[in-house]
């Protein structure tokens, strides 16, 4: 502990250490600089980066909680909790694997391809959900324009049936 000394670190908005100078004592922290105790300049830089990352993580978690999202960024389906059911299941699986390793059991590595496929399927589903209202709106606008452009109900009905047939649909009874 005796070889620890104080370092004044100045960081920019992105968390990059701009300067790291040794000082005799710590003063009150500022917005772009703070003091750490370390053995050398590299250790002080590492502590600065850890402090910066922790501060950014706290801000992100507070924003996600205010938006009703899980720590992973998904919509939280467990009100009042910080983690969604997917994260809870992953953590439970991780803990079970860790306990089995501690007991000395042979644990096969999880297949990344399965996790990647699940992630892609989730992202694709979310993309479709976000795009669906836009597609529906565009379709309704196109139908409205066709209705306004046709001078009779028969012309509009003919146009509508042609569009349904071109899309591979069939005329339904009723």
Tab-separated table of C-alpha atoms in Angstrom, residues 27-136:
chain	number	residue	atom	x	y	z
A	27	UNK	CA	-8.826	17.063	-4.627
A	28	UNK	CA	-12.524	17.117	-5.457
A	29	UNK	CA	-13.287	15.333	-8.744
A	30	UNK	CA	-14.286	17.383	-11.774
A	31	UNK	CA	-16.438	16.623	-14.809
A	32	UNK	CA	-13.559	15.661	-17.104
A	33	UNK	CA	-10.948	14.643	-14.562
A	34	UNK	CA	-10.684	12.579	-11.408
A	35	UNK	CA	-8.136	11.091	-9.056
A	36	UNK	CA	-7.172	7.456	-8.576
A	37	UNK	CA	-4.615	5.668	-6.485
A	38	UNK	CA	-2.352	3.267	-8.366
A	39	UNK	CA	1.205	1.968	-8.411
A	40	UNK	CA	2.045	3.333	-11.863
A	41	UNK	CA	0.660	5.237	-14.831
A	42	UNK	CA	-0.610	2.075	-16.619
A	43	UNK	CA	-2.537	1.014	-13.526
A	44	UNK	CA	-4.009	4.500	-13.205
A	45	UNK	CA	-5.110	4.393	-16.854
A	46	UNK	CA	-6.746	1.008	-16.325
A	47	UNK	CA	-8.596	2.314	-13.255
A	48	UNK	CA	-9.712	5.363	-15.246
A	49	UNK	CA	-11.115	3.204	-18.019
A	50	UNK	CA	-12.889	0.971	-15.492
A	51	UNK	CA	-14.440	4.021	-13.802
A	52	UNK	CA	-15.530	5.448	-17.158
A	53	UNK	CA	-17.098	2.160	-18.275
A	54	UNK	CA	-18.913	1.774	-14.949
A	55	UNK	CA	-20.346	5.307	-15.191
A	56	UNK	CA	-21.505	4.731	-18.787
A	57	UNK	CA	-23.030	1.370	-17.799
A	58	UNK	CA	-24.995	2.985	-14.950
A	59	UNK	CA	-26.363	5.618	-17.345
A	60	UNK	CA	-27.329	2.944	-19.903
A	61	UNK	CA	-29.035	0.737	-17.315
A	62	UNK	CA	-30.995	3.693	-15.931
A	63	UNK	CA	-32.162	4.603	-19.462
A	64	UNK	CA	-33.171	0.995	-20.234
A	65	UNK	CA	-35.096	0.726	-16.973
A	66	UNK	CA	-36.948	3.980	-17.737
A	67	UNK	CA	-37.854	2.596	-21.181
A	68	UNK	CA	-39.145	-0.667	-19.638
A	69	UNK	CA	-36.392	-2.762	-21.200
A	70	UNK	CA	-34.174	-5.562	-19.941
A	71	UNK	CA	-30.436	-5.084	-19.445
A	72	UNK	CA	-29.976	-6.844	-22.809
A	73	UNK	CA	-32.114	-4.223	-24.583
A	74	UNK	CA	-35.192	-6.378	-25.210
A	75	UNK	CA	-38.625	-5.329	-23.969
A	76	UNK	CA	-38.883	-6.572	-20.394
A	77	UNK	CA	-41.701	-9.089	-20.040
A	78	UNK	CA	-41.288	-9.309	-16.246
A	79	UNK	CA	-42.653	-6.090	-14.675
A	80	UNK	CA	-40.656	-4.867	-11.703
A	81	UNK	CA	-37.639	-7.024	-12.599
A	82	UNK	CA	-34.424	-5.962	-14.328
A	83	UNK	CA	-34.034	-9.053	-16.525
A	84	UNK	CA	-36.358	-10.536	-19.141
A	85	UNK	CA	-37.247	-14.249	-19.173
A	86	UNK	CA	-34.628	-14.969	-21.860
A	87	UNK	CA	-31.817	-13.459	-19.759
A	88	UNK	CA	-33.034	-15.276	-16.642
A	89	UNK	CA	-33.030	-18.598	-18.529
A	90	UNK	CA	-29.529	-17.934	-19.901
A	91	UNK	CA	-28.240	-17.045	-16.447
A	92	UNK	CA	-29.833	-20.154	-14.931
A	93	UNK	CA	-28.170	-22.307	-17.630
A	94	UNK	CA	-24.836	-20.564	-17.075
A	95	UNK	CA	-25.048	-21.136	-13.298
A	96	UNK	CA	-25.934	-24.812	-13.775
A	97	UNK	CA	-22.935	-25.270	-16.091
A	98	UNK	CA	-20.653	-23.464	-13.600
A	99	UNK	CA	-21.838	-25.664	-10.691
A	100	UNK	CA	-21.341	-28.808	-12.788
A	101	UNK	CA	-17.784	-27.678	-13.645
A	102	UNK	CA	-17.101	-27.070	-9.946
A	103	UNK	CA	-18.248	-30.645	-9.215
A	104	UNK	CA	-15.702	-31.827	-11.794
A	105	UNK	CA	-18.184	-32.939	-14.434
A	106	UNK	CA	-17.270	-32.785	-18.106
A	107	UNK	CA	-19.373	-30.038	-19.722
A	108	UNK	CA	-19.588	-29.809	-23.517
A	109	UNK	CA	-19.249	-26.324	-24.957
A	110	UNK	CA	-22.542	-24.802	-26.118
A	111	UNK	CA	-22.996	-24.671	-29.882
A	112	UNK	CA	-22.630	-21.033	-31.004
A	113	UNK	CA	-24.486	-21.769	-34.247
A	114	UNK	CA	-27.685	-22.462	-32.303
A	115	UNK	CA	-27.383	-19.243	-30.304
A	116	UNK	CA	-26.601	-17.262	-33.466
A	117	UNK	CA	-29.592	-18.771	-35.275
A	118	UNK	CA	-31.891	-17.926	-32.345
A	119	UNK	CA	-30.565	-14.363	-32.242
A	120	UNK	CA	-31.064	-13.922	-36.008
A	121	UNK	CA	-34.602	-15.312	-35.790
A	122	UNK	CA	-35.426	-12.887	-32.967
A	123	UNK	CA	-33.934	-9.942	-34.878
A	124	UNK	CA	-35.814	-10.941	-38.044
A	125	UNK	CA	-39.084	-11.168	-36.112
A	126	UNK	CA	-38.507	-7.754	-34.553
A	127	UNK	CA	-37.728	-6.295	-37.992
A	128	UNK	CA	-40.958	-7.724	-39.432
A	129	UNK	CA	-42.955	-6.380	-36.471
A	130	UNK	CA	-41.504	-2.896	-37.015
A	131	UNK	CA	-42.062	-3.059	-40.791
A	132	UNK	CA	-45.606	-4.469	-40.717
A	133	UNK	CA	-47.400	-1.176	-39.886
A	134	UNK	CA	-45.484	0.593	-42.675
A	135	UNK	CA	-46.384	-2.090	-45.215
A	136	UNK	CA	-50.026	-1.981	-44.145
